XYZ file of C-alpha atoms in Angstrom:
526
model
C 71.202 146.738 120.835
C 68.585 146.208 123.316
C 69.792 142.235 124.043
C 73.198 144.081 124.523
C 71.934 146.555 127.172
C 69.718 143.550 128.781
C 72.639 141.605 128.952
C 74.511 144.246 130.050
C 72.274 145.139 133.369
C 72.280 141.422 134.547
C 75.867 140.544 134.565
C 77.994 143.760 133.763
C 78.104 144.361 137.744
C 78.994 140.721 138.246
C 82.230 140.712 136.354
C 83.365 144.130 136.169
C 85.139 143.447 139.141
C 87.250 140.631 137.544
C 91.166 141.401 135.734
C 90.747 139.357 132.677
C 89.045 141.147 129.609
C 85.392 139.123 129.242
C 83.265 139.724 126.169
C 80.196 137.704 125.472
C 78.826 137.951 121.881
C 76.285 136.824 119.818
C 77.149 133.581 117.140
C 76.955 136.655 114.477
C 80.117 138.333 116.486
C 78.228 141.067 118.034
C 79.154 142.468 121.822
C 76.040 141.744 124.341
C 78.755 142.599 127.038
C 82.007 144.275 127.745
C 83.546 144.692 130.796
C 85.744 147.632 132.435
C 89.023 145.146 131.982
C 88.112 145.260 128.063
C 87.931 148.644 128.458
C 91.580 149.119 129.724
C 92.581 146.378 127.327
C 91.454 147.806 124.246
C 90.412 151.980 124.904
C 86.655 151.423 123.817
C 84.500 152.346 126.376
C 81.435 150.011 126.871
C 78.371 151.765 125.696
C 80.643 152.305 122.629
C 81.051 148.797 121.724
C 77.867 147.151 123.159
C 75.956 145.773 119.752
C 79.203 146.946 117.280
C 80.851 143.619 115.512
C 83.943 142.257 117.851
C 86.180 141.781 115.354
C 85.517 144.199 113.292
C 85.787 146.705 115.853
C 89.462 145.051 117.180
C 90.358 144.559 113.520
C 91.437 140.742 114.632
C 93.350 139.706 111.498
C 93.993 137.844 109.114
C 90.545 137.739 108.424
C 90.990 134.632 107.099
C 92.379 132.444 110.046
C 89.118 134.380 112.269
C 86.911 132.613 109.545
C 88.455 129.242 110.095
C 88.843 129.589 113.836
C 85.133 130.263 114.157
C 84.483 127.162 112.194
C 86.459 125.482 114.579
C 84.895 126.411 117.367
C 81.305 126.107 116.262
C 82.772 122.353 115.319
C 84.506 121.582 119.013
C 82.443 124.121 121.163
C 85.762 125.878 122.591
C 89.043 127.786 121.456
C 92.349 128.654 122.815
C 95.122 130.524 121.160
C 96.534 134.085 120.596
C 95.299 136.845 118.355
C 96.272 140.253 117.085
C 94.055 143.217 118.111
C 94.512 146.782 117.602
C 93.393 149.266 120.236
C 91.310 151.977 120.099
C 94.659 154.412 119.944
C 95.640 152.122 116.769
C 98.743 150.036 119.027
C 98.367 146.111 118.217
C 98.207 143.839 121.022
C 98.750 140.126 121.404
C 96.147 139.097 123.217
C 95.594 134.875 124.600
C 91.563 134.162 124.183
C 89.780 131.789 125.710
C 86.150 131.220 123.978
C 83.311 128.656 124.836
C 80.311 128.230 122.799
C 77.168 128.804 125.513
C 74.133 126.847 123.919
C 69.915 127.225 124.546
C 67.377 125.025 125.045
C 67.037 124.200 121.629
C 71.054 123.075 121.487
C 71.711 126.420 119.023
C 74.351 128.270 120.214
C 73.189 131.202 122.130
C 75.872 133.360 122.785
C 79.745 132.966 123.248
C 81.844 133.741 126.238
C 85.601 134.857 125.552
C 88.312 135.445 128.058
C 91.137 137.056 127.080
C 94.520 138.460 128.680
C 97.064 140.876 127.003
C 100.368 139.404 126.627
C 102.130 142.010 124.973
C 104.262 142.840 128.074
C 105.073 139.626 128.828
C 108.714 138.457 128.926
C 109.990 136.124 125.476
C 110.305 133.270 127.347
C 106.805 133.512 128.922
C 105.110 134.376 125.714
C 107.358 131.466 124.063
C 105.978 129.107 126.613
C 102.845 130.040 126.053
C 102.641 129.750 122.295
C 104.305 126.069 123.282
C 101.609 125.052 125.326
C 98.360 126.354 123.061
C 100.170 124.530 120.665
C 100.478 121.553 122.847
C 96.740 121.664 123.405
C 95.908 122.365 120.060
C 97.766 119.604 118.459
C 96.252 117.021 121.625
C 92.681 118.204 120.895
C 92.761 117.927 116.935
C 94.483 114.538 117.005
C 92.761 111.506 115.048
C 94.408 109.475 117.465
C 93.596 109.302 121.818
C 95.737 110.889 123.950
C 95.505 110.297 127.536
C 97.372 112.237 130.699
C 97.639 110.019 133.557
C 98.871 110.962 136.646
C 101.328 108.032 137.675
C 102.784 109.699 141.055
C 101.073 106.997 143.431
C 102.349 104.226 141.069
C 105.937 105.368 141.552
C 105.274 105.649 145.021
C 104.356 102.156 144.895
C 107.553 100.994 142.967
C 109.799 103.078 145.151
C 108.150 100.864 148.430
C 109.178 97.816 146.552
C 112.852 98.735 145.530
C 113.193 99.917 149.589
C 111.790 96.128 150.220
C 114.700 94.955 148.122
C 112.677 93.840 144.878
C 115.054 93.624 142.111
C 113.340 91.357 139.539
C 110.530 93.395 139.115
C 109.421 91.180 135.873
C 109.269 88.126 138.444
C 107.434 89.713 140.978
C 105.044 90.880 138.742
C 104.207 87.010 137.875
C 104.347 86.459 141.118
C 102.086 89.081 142.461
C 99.288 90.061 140.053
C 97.293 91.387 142.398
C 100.106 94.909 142.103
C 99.480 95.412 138.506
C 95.610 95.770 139.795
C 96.321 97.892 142.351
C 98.523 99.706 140.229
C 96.168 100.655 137.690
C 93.752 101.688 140.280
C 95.720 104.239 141.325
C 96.296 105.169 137.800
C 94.185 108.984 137.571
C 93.194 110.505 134.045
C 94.237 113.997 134.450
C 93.219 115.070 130.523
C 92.119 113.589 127.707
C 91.252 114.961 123.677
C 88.059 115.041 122.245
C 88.760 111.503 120.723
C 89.227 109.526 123.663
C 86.116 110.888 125.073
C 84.021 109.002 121.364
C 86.850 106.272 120.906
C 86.051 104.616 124.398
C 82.046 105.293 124.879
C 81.831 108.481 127.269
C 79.302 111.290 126.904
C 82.480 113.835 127.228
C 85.775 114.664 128.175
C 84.928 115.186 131.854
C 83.237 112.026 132.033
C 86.829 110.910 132.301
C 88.710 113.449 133.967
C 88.985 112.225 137.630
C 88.410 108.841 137.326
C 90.632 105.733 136.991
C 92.156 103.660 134.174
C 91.042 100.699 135.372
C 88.005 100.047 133.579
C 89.807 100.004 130.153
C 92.281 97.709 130.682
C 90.347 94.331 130.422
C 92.615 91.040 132.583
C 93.598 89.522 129.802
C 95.509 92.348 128.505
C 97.052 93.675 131.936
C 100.603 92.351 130.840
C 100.600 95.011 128.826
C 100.305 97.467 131.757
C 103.197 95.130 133.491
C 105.470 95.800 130.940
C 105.010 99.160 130.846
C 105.958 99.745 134.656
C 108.989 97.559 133.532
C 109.852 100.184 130.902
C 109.486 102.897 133.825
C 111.949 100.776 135.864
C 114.223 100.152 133.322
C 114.366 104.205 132.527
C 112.847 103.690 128.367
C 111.862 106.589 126.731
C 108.749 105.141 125.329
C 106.892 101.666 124.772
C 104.390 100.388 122.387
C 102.507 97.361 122.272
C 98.940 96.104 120.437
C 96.905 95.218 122.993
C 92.994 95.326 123.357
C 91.182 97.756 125.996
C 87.198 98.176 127.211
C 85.283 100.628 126.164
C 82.815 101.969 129.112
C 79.984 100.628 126.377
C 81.664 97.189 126.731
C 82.849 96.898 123.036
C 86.598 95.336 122.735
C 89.100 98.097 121.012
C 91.971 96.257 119.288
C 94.433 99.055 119.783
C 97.891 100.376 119.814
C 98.748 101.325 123.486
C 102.360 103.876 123.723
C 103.102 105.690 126.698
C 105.969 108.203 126.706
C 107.667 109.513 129.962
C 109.022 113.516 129.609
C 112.954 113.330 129.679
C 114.084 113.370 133.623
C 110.495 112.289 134.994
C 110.310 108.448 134.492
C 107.332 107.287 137.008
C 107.024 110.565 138.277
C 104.044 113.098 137.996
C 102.043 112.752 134.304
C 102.744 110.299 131.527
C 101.263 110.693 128.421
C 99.721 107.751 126.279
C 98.482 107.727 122.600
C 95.769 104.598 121.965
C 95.257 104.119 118.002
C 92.277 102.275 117.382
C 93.081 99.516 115.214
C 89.751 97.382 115.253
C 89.192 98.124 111.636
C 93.034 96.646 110.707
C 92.534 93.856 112.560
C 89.038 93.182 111.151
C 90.361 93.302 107.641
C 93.108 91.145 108.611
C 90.633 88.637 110.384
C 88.663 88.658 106.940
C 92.260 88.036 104.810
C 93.130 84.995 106.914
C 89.603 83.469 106.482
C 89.687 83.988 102.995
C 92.546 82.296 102.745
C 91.721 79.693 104.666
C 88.818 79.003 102.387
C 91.124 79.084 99.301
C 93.445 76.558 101.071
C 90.666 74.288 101.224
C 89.347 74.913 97.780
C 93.355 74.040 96.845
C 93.213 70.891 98.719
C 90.088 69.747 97.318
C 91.358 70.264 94.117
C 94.778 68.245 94.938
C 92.913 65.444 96.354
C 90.659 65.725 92.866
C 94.690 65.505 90.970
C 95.139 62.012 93.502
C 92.492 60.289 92.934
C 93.680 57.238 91.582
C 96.369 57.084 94.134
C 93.829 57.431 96.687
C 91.904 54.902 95.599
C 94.665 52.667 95.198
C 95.767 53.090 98.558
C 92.153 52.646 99.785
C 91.846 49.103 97.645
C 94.911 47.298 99.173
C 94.030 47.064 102.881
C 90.195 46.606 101.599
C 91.684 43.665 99.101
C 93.984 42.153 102.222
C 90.830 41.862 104.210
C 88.936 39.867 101.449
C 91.674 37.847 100.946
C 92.401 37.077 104.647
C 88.694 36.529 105.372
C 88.201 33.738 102.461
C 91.632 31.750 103.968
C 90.232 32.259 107.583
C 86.830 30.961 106.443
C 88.835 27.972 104.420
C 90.481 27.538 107.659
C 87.811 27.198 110.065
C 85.869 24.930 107.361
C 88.542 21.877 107.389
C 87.434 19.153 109.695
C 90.076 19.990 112.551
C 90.173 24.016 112.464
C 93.392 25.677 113.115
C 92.135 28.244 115.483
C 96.310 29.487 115.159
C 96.562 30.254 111.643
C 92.630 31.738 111.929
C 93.890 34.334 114.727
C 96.816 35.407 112.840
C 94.473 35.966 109.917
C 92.302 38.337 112.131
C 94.933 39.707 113.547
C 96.192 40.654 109.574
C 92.662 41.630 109.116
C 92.698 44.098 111.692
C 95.559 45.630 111.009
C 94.930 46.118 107.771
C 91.232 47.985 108.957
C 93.235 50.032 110.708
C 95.524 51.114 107.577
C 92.334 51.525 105.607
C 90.885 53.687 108.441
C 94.013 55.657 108.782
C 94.096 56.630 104.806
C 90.777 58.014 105.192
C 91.212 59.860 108.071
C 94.506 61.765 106.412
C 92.146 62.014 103.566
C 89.226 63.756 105.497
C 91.709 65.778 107.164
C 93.327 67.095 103.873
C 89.517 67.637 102.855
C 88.176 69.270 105.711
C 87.881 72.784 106.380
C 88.580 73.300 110.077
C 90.088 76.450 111.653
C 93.797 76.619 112.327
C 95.138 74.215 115.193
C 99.124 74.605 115.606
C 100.931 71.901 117.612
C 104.764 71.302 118.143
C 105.527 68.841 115.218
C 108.285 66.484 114.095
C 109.624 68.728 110.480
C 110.533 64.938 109.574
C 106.961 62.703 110.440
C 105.145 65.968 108.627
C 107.363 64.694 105.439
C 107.358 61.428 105.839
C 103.360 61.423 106.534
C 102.891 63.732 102.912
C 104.701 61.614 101.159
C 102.407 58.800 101.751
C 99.592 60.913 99.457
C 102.253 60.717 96.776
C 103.330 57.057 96.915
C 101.029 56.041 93.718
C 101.083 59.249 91.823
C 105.282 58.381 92.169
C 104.877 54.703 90.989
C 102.732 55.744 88.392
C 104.827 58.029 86.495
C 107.984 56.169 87.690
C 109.149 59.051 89.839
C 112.463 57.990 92.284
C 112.366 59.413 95.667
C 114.624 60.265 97.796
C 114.564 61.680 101.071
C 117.511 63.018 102.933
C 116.110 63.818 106.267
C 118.563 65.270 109.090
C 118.039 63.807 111.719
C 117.696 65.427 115.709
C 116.184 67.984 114.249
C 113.918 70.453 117.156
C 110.221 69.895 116.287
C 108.084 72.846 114.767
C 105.106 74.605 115.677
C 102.711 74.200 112.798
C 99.057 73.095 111.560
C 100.212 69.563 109.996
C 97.364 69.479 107.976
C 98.904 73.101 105.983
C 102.386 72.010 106.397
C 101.348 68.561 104.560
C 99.155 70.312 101.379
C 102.484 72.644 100.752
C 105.137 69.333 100.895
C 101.989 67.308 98.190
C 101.688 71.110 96.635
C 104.925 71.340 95.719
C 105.970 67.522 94.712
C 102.967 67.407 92.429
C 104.144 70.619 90.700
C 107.523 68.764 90.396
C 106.178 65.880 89.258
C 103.945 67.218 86.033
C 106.579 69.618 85.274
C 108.829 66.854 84.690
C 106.246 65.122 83.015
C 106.052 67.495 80.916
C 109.363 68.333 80.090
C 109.431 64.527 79.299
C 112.347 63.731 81.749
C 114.164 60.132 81.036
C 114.646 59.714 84.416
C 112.350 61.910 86.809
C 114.123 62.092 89.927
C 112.981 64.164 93.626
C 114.821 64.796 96.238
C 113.085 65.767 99.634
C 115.256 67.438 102.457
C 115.327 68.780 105.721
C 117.761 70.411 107.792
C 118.202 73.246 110.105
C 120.003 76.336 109.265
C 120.963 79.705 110.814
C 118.509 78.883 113.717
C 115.512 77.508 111.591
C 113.873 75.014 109.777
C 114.770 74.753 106.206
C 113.161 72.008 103.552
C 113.718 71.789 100.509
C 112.303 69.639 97.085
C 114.759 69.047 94.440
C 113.600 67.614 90.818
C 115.460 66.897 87.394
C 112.973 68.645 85.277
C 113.776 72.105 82.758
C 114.440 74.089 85.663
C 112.245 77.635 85.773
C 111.606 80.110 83.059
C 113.781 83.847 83.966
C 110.723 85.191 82.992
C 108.734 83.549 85.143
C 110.995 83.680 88.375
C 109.148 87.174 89.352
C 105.834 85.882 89.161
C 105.957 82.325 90.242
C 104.209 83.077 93.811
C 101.047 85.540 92.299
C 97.632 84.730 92.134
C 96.212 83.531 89.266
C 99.754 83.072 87.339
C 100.118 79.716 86.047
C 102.007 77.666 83.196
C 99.267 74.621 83.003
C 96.382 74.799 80.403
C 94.181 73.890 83.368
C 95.781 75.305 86.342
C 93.843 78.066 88.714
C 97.344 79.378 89.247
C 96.492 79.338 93.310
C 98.461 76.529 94.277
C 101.933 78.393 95.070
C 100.031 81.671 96.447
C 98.589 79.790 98.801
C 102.135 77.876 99.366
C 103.221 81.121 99.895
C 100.370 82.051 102.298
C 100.523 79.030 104.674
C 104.701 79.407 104.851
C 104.511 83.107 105.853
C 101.435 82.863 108.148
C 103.763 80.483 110.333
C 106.701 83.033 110.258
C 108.564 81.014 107.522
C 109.850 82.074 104.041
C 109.384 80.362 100.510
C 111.200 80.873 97.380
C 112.227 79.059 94.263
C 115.455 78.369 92.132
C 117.148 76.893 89.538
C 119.996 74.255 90.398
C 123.314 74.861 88.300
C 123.399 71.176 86.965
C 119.707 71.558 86.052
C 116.159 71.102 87.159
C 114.379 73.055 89.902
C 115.181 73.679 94.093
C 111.910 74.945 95.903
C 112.442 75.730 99.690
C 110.723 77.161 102.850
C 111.790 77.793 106.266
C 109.698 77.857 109.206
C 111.060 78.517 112.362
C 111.529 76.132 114.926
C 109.013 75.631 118.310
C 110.656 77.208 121.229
């Protein structure tokens, strides 16, 4: 009672004067000060309530929803919204509040401050649009998600100068003049933003940001997205979204999805509101996904190149034979009384050709073995076949395999790492090839095509062998699943992996007059 009255001496003359009800209370809920518009509001004079419990004394119900929107504002520091109070004469009263948490020295809270107005008497449609707008400010503040109100006036003002200079391409003058999409988001003003914005991007608080500019979030390289979201004020959209990445003031990269929404009627003009969901943790577990696979695509390949070894040493041995061979006739040559320096340069010329096949089959085989990152180049679908099939050539003599390939030809080129493209083409002609083995085929027959289709890419690998189990159909592309005594059961998954990475689709079949059809698509380089 005496912190009441103390309280009470030093400000009670200060704000007795003001027309909004303003309490200040202990964190326990007790009045340290009431002022002579509480009095009006609610009938209790001050030296009545000074020290009694606030909400006991206004019986603020449900008791319940007080409980949880103290929590609350212990939590965030501040509260808005409406409660029911009952007067001193027993009439209940809607009343808006406004509290703020004041804290000491020691960061404790030391009292709280409350505001409040009666809006009992106010019209329906006043008190509706207030209910709207505390719940507008509720719902901004509690959001997981950062919400942003940017004041975009001076940015239409700027568009509007452009369309009276007769710009009507506003996507080419953009690319033309990059220098307005800086200015532009210069001008851009944060007028609010939630509690989430203020931790999400690096700032001490809220109105660290309020004031300010957008311009040191949106790093260059992802200022297109800005662009195309003037061109969606242009072109009168409702809304845009668009993953981009945007600087925190801490200078940590946020991989984020950006939307901005324009109210209905006020396109470019006065606030916009944007929502930035932080996505750094989805594309980090992406990131990982795609280098895990990578590293099982080159355990895969390692363990193909283990299934061709005997082709690839027999396609290392004949170049390496043809240069023994030539170098003994060029020696005979140059030994004979009257050399024929002709029939010696033709040798070496034999002989260095046939280096150069030797050095070419290793370098396909280091590049089949080596475990470099991704590199995607516009391709020719039927060179990336043609090259593949040369890893085969042995493994198809061997088990007396007849190829054929039935390549379209014209085709556009792709845009692909050849090095993938070429372990899914061996991949799936080796699976072919023992299953037919197997199966103990009389005549083992594949057939490699390409041709394009609806717009894309599509190859396929045809084989005479028992065709594939129903049961199996379901499971042919999961980890782990295989029909081979010594298989890993990785080689289609990763198939699978490498077709769909490249925005291409892979499936398998049986063919009606028997045997199996395994194609993918891939789309084709624009």
């Amino acid at each position: 009672m005496a912190e009441a009255r103390g309280v009470e001496a030093v400000f009670g003359p200060l704000i007795d004067g003001a027309s909004e009800s303003i309490i200040v209370r202990d964190p326990s809920g007790h009045v340290l000060l009431w002022n002579k518009a509480s009095e009006a509001l609610y009938g209790h004079a001050r030296d009545a309530m000074l020290g009694r419990h606030l909400h006991d004394s206004l019986n603020a119900h449900p008791p319940s929803t007080i409980a949880r929107i103290e929590q609350s504002l212990l939590e965030q520091g501040h509260w808005e919204g409406e409660l029911k109070r009952t007067t001193a004469s027993g009439e209940e009263k809607r009343v808006e509040v406004r509290w703020t948490v004041q804290r000491g020295p020691d960061g404790q809270p030391a009292f709280i401050l409350e505001y409040g107005r009666d809006l009992t008497r106010l019209s329906d449609l006043e008190a509706e649009s207030r209910v709207q707008a505390h719940r507008y400010r509720n719902l901004f503040q509690a959001m997981a998600a950062s919400f942003w109100e940017l004041d975009f006036s001076e940015v239409r003002e700027m568009l509007r100068q452009r369309i009276h200079e007769g710009v009507a391409d506003f996507r080419a003058y953009f690319a033309a003049h990059p220098e307005f999409i800086d200015a532009a988001i210069a001008v851009t003003r944060v007028v609010d933003v939630n509690d989430k914005t203020a931790m999400l991007f690096g700032a001490g608080s809220r109105e660290a940001l309020i004031g300010g500019t957008v311009a040191p979030f949106w790093p260059p390289e992802s200022r297109h997205v800005y662009a195309e979201s003037l061109l969606a004020s242009v072109d009168r959209l409702p809304s845009l979204s668009r993953e981009t990445r945007l600087s925190a003031l801490d200078g940590r990269m946020i991989d984020a999805l950006f939307t901005v929404c324009w109210p209905s009627g006020h396109h470019g003009r006065g606030t916009v509101l944007v929502g930035v969901i932080d996505l750094s943790d989805r594309v980090a577990a992406e990131r990982e996904v795609r280098r895990l696979q990578s590293e099982f695509a080159h355990a895969s390949r390692l363990s193909m190149l283990g299934e061709l070894t005997a082709s690839i040493a027999h396609e290392v041995n004949q170049p390496l034979a043809a240069i023994v061979t030539n170098g003994a006739a060029g020696a005979r040559w140059l030994s004979r009384p009257q050399p024929d320096l002709d029939e010696v340069r033709a040798i070496h010329a034999n002989m260095v050709s046939d280096a150069r096949r030797a050095a070419d089959i290793i370098a396909r085989i280091r590049a089949m073995a080596s475990n470099k990152a991704v590199e995607r180049q516009r391709l020719s679908p039927n060179q990336v076949i043609e090259e593949a099939v040369l890893f085969l050539r042995h493994e198809l003599m061997a088990h007396e395999v007849d190829l054929r390939l039935v390549l379209s030809s014209g085709l556009p080129d792709i845009e692909a790492d050849r090095v993938q493209l070429q372990q899914t083409v061996v991949n799936l002609a080796l699976n072919a090839m023992q299953e037919m083995r197997r199966a103990g085929c009389p005549r083992p027959r594949l057939d490699l095509m390409t041709l394009a289709s609806s717009g894309e890419l599509r190859f396929a690998i045809e084989d005479t062998g028992p065709g594939i189990p129903p049961e199996h159909q379901d499971r042919l592309f999961q980890s782990f699943f295989t029909t081979k005594a010594s298989g890993l059961g990785m080689g289609l998954s990763i198939c699978r992996n490498i077709i769909e990475a490249h925005g291409g689709r892979i499936w398998g079949e049986n063919i009606p007059d028997g045997g199996a059809r395994f194609v993918f698509t891939l789309p084709f380089a624009r």
